[in-house]
């Protein structure tokens, strides 16, 4: 069987390294940062037959793409998935319980201990199947780094019995052996076959008794009981109670020469069973399995004590491939008299056989060993994946290899032994994820030489890697639209030149190359690392910006751009001073993500940034990858206003509801805010519902994201209900609108005060949430500034009278437009709006909405192009909309309120551009689940 490894994503503005190992029958993925799912779509690679995920750190930066990818797996007929990660990962996974649920998949999550192998012992693989053996190597920072003595004691005091953590799977992914418990105490679990039966969670006697006590709160559990409780939560999230009958299929291509129906021309993939699959929201969990008591209360804190560490330990991995016996010599078998059939098959499989044979009319018993008929066996190939976050981790890593007889099968202190001694393994590929200063450290360079002369070193280092655009399809579109308006249509920031090329780093071993998302290495048959042509051909952006290919426009687009620019110039010449000085004219509305539910090549999931000059920034929702979108929009450096300044100016984040596509990116933004130096001098107010606040608090227990900052300038919670337009002297509402808990941080008075401070910091006259119609507790928001402008954000909703009434005469209505007009019934069932309904809401004169500008967003991934009817009315300089202006958007459109009128002129050119660039066949190559994969 042939196999390969490849780089899905590298270090960049919007991704961390993700490595894939691929066999004909399985895939294994290492790290899934934010944007992993979208990177699969962009590169044309697929996730089918994924068996296991491995993580090097239980940190937001490494696992941010896990929930989105996991639900995609479940919807794509993957029924069993093994996950391996350092301590703290199960806590992260359990913290996702309010928004991550699939009853068609079975997740086996194993936390790998921070225990290094004793020099004399041979480590056991953490995972084994018919393709791979995977060994985990803890890499710990030195005490002189930011790792505290307390952290060190936790790491070194765990039982060495924890090294017995092997998990093996057969081809079906079924687990053959459970990992040892995280603590060496006796447990009272019933046998695994029963406790893992579909639809059941069986508890130890101790945990069951604890959960039955009056007033039980999980947060007071410790040790083994806390670990068991988290495992029970995970079990309830993925009960595997409903067989996945969905099939992955490709959308049929139109017959050659047959013109597509115009109404379907912008459809990528449509799910015929979309309306049949049950969606799980944060209050109506449809399942045959009952979650543990305290499911909606705060989790117990993990005991790793790594939360405040800025330099946490990491896990590295050694992957040992399958053994391939030599070729069967049929001629030699004939000479030895071995009959055809079973005996030859047994010899080919490495078994010695005995059989009867006649020689000179005498029957004798003959024994044949495999080596008599098999050629020389192939040497087993190996891959090493190293995560070395800082120079403080180097000593630990080197010690692991120096002191272990087993690891020295892959590495040697003296590289000369590779020339004089036959090695058991072919050390083919080493992936290096290097933190600042690591690659140029003399110790690390010497360590790299220890992998021998044939090893290829793939370097992922922000100091030594370029930062090309990741999502080239969307960037290619903006590159063309820049000809329309370079201010509005931003090209994502990128840099094709590393800060320091690898060629300038002295002392490195041979075969060192930069980690790039196009790389593929065939392990059998062996070929060195090279760009994957299937991935390269999808990149239409970089060949143009490097001058390899020209930037070409169709004649229709050229004419359209010419006409539009003339019209814009005429309007601007006619505009009087009062129009240019309207309230809020310089307030920015930057659509970072405009997709609905799922990311695509052309659209990320929802997020909109409002920039208010002299006051600060407001972020409306933060789907997965929002931080990366911000970086691509503003840049990391060399700018008068880079992303770090935009983050420093961020004073409010509003999260409308609990569905994953609206908030998965929030924790990463908060983690990045903790990196600001000097720290922010003002707080960041997060306005959302209890479930999101709970999730953030639980994430904060694993990684410090700025909650409870003693300076007062950290993350400050505001409950959406406390700033509701109908809120008076306390929380109101019942059922779905009930606040849902009694934690101290829910205090109404405190939340109201925080809301007032937030309004004052942004110069807002009012900031009011409005309950809207969705499948869960969901709020829109309307805020009005003292300068006279106002913005309403609908969030996810069916047409809402409450929003119309509260948002009357707003300057800008940002409204979801998930469905096409012909899908009105489906929109009604899923409590979304069609494009026509969104426009009608903004124009409603009877309810006095009458929005000046109607910004449309949250488009379904099935519609990468703009619906044609949005551009059928061509404006002219003497006849265009200055009221109820329709503003369709896509990612990285940088608008100001004063420039929104221009979009009606630009839309015909935008549609020409989409027609010229959208590759229907290319998208068809990406397998799409036929069931509903909506996250919200």
Short mmCIF file of N, CA and C in Angstrom, two decimals, residues 653 683-690 692-694 706-709 714-720 722 745-747 750-756 758:
data_model
loop_
_atom_site.label_atom_id
_atom_site.label_comp_id
_atom_site.label_asym_id
_atom_site.label_seq_id
_atom_site.Cartn_x
_atom_site.Cartn_y
_atom_site.Cartn_z
N UNK A 653 -17.32 43.43 21.67
CA UNK A 653 -17.65 42.31 20.80
C UNK A 653 -19.06 41.86 21.16
N UNK A 683 -10.78 48.35 28.88
CA UNK A 683 -11.35 46.99 28.83
C UNK A 683 -12.00 46.70 27.48
N UNK A 684 -12.20 45.42 27.24
CA UNK A 684 -12.96 44.94 26.09
C UNK A 684 -14.25 44.33 26.63
N UNK A 685 -15.38 44.87 26.23
CA UNK A 685 -16.68 44.39 26.70
C UNK A 685 -17.21 43.34 25.73
N UNK A 686 -17.53 42.18 26.26
CA UNK A 686 -18.12 41.11 25.46
C UNK A 686 -19.60 41.00 25.83
N UNK A 687 -20.46 41.31 24.87
CA UNK A 687 -21.90 41.31 25.10
C UNK A 687 -22.47 40.04 24.45
N UNK A 688 -23.00 39.17 25.28
CA UNK A 688 -23.56 37.93 24.73
C UNK A 688 -24.38 37.22 25.80
N UNK A 689 -24.85 36.03 25.48
CA UNK A 689 -25.70 35.27 26.40
C UNK A 689 -24.85 34.43 27.35
N UNK A 690 -25.48 33.88 28.35
CA UNK A 690 -24.79 33.11 29.38
C UNK A 690 -23.97 31.96 28.80
N UNK A 692 -22.36 31.54 26.01
CA UNK A 692 -21.08 31.95 25.44
C UNK A 692 -20.13 32.39 26.54
N UNK A 693 -20.65 33.16 27.50
CA UNK A 693 -19.81 33.56 28.63
C UNK A 693 -19.28 32.34 29.39
N UNK A 694 -20.14 31.33 29.57
CA UNK A 694 -19.72 30.11 30.26
C UNK A 694 -18.59 29.43 29.50
N UNK A 706 -7.81 36.50 29.30
CA UNK A 706 -8.04 37.86 29.77
C UNK A 706 -9.26 38.07 30.65
N UNK A 707 -9.95 37.00 31.02
CA UNK A 707 -11.08 37.16 31.93
C UNK A 707 -10.56 37.40 33.35
N UNK A 708 -11.28 38.16 34.13
CA UNK A 708 -10.91 38.44 35.52
C UNK A 708 -9.53 39.08 35.63
N UNK A 709 -9.20 39.93 34.68
CA UNK A 709 -7.91 40.63 34.70
C UNK A 709 -7.91 41.63 35.86
N UNK A 714 -9.11 43.96 31.18
CA UNK A 714 -9.23 42.69 30.48
C UNK A 714 -10.59 42.59 29.80
N UNK A 715 -11.11 41.37 29.76
CA UNK A 715 -12.41 41.10 29.14
C UNK A 715 -13.50 41.25 30.18
N UNK A 716 -14.45 42.12 29.93
CA UNK A 716 -15.52 42.42 30.87
C UNK A 716 -16.84 41.90 30.31
N UNK A 717 -17.55 41.05 31.06
CA UNK A 717 -18.80 40.47 30.54
C UNK A 717 -19.99 41.41 30.67
N UNK A 718 -20.82 41.40 29.63
CA UNK A 718 -22.12 42.07 29.66
C UNK A 718 -23.14 41.07 29.13
N UNK A 719 -24.18 40.81 29.91
CA UNK A 719 -25.21 39.88 29.47
C UNK A 719 -26.16 40.56 28.48
N UNK A 720 -26.43 39.88 27.38
CA UNK A 720 -27.32 40.47 26.37
C UNK A 720 -28.65 40.87 26.98
N UNK A 722 -29.24 41.99 29.90
CA UNK A 722 -29.18 43.18 30.75
C UNK A 722 -29.25 44.48 29.95
N UNK A 745 -21.14 35.96 38.31
CA UNK A 745 -20.82 36.87 37.20
C UNK A 745 -22.05 37.21 36.35
N UNK A 746 -23.21 36.62 36.67
CA UNK A 746 -24.46 36.96 35.97
C UNK A 746 -25.18 38.14 36.62
N UNK A 747 -24.62 38.65 37.71
CA UNK A 747 -25.30 39.71 38.47
C UNK A 747 -25.82 40.81 37.56
N UNK A 750 -24.39 44.51 38.08
CA UNK A 750 -23.02 44.64 37.58
C UNK A 750 -23.00 44.68 36.05
N UNK A 751 -23.81 43.83 35.43
CA UNK A 751 -23.85 43.79 33.97
C UNK A 751 -24.38 45.10 33.40
N UNK A 752 -25.39 45.68 34.04
CA UNK A 752 -25.94 46.96 33.57
C UNK A 752 -24.88 48.06 33.67
N UNK A 753 -24.14 48.07 34.78
CA UNK A 753 -23.07 49.07 34.93
C UNK A 753 -21.99 48.90 33.87
N UNK A 754 -21.64 47.65 33.61
CA UNK A 754 -20.65 47.39 32.57
C UNK A 754 -21.15 47.87 31.20
N UNK A 755 -22.43 47.66 30.95
CA UNK A 755 -23.02 48.13 29.70
C UNK A 755 -22.94 49.64 29.57
N UNK A 756 -23.19 50.36 30.64
CA UNK A 756 -23.10 51.82 30.62
C UNK A 756 -21.68 52.29 30.34
N UNK A 758 -19.42 50.63 28.74
CA UNK A 758 -19.13 50.31 27.35
C UNK A 758 -19.68 51.38 26.42
#
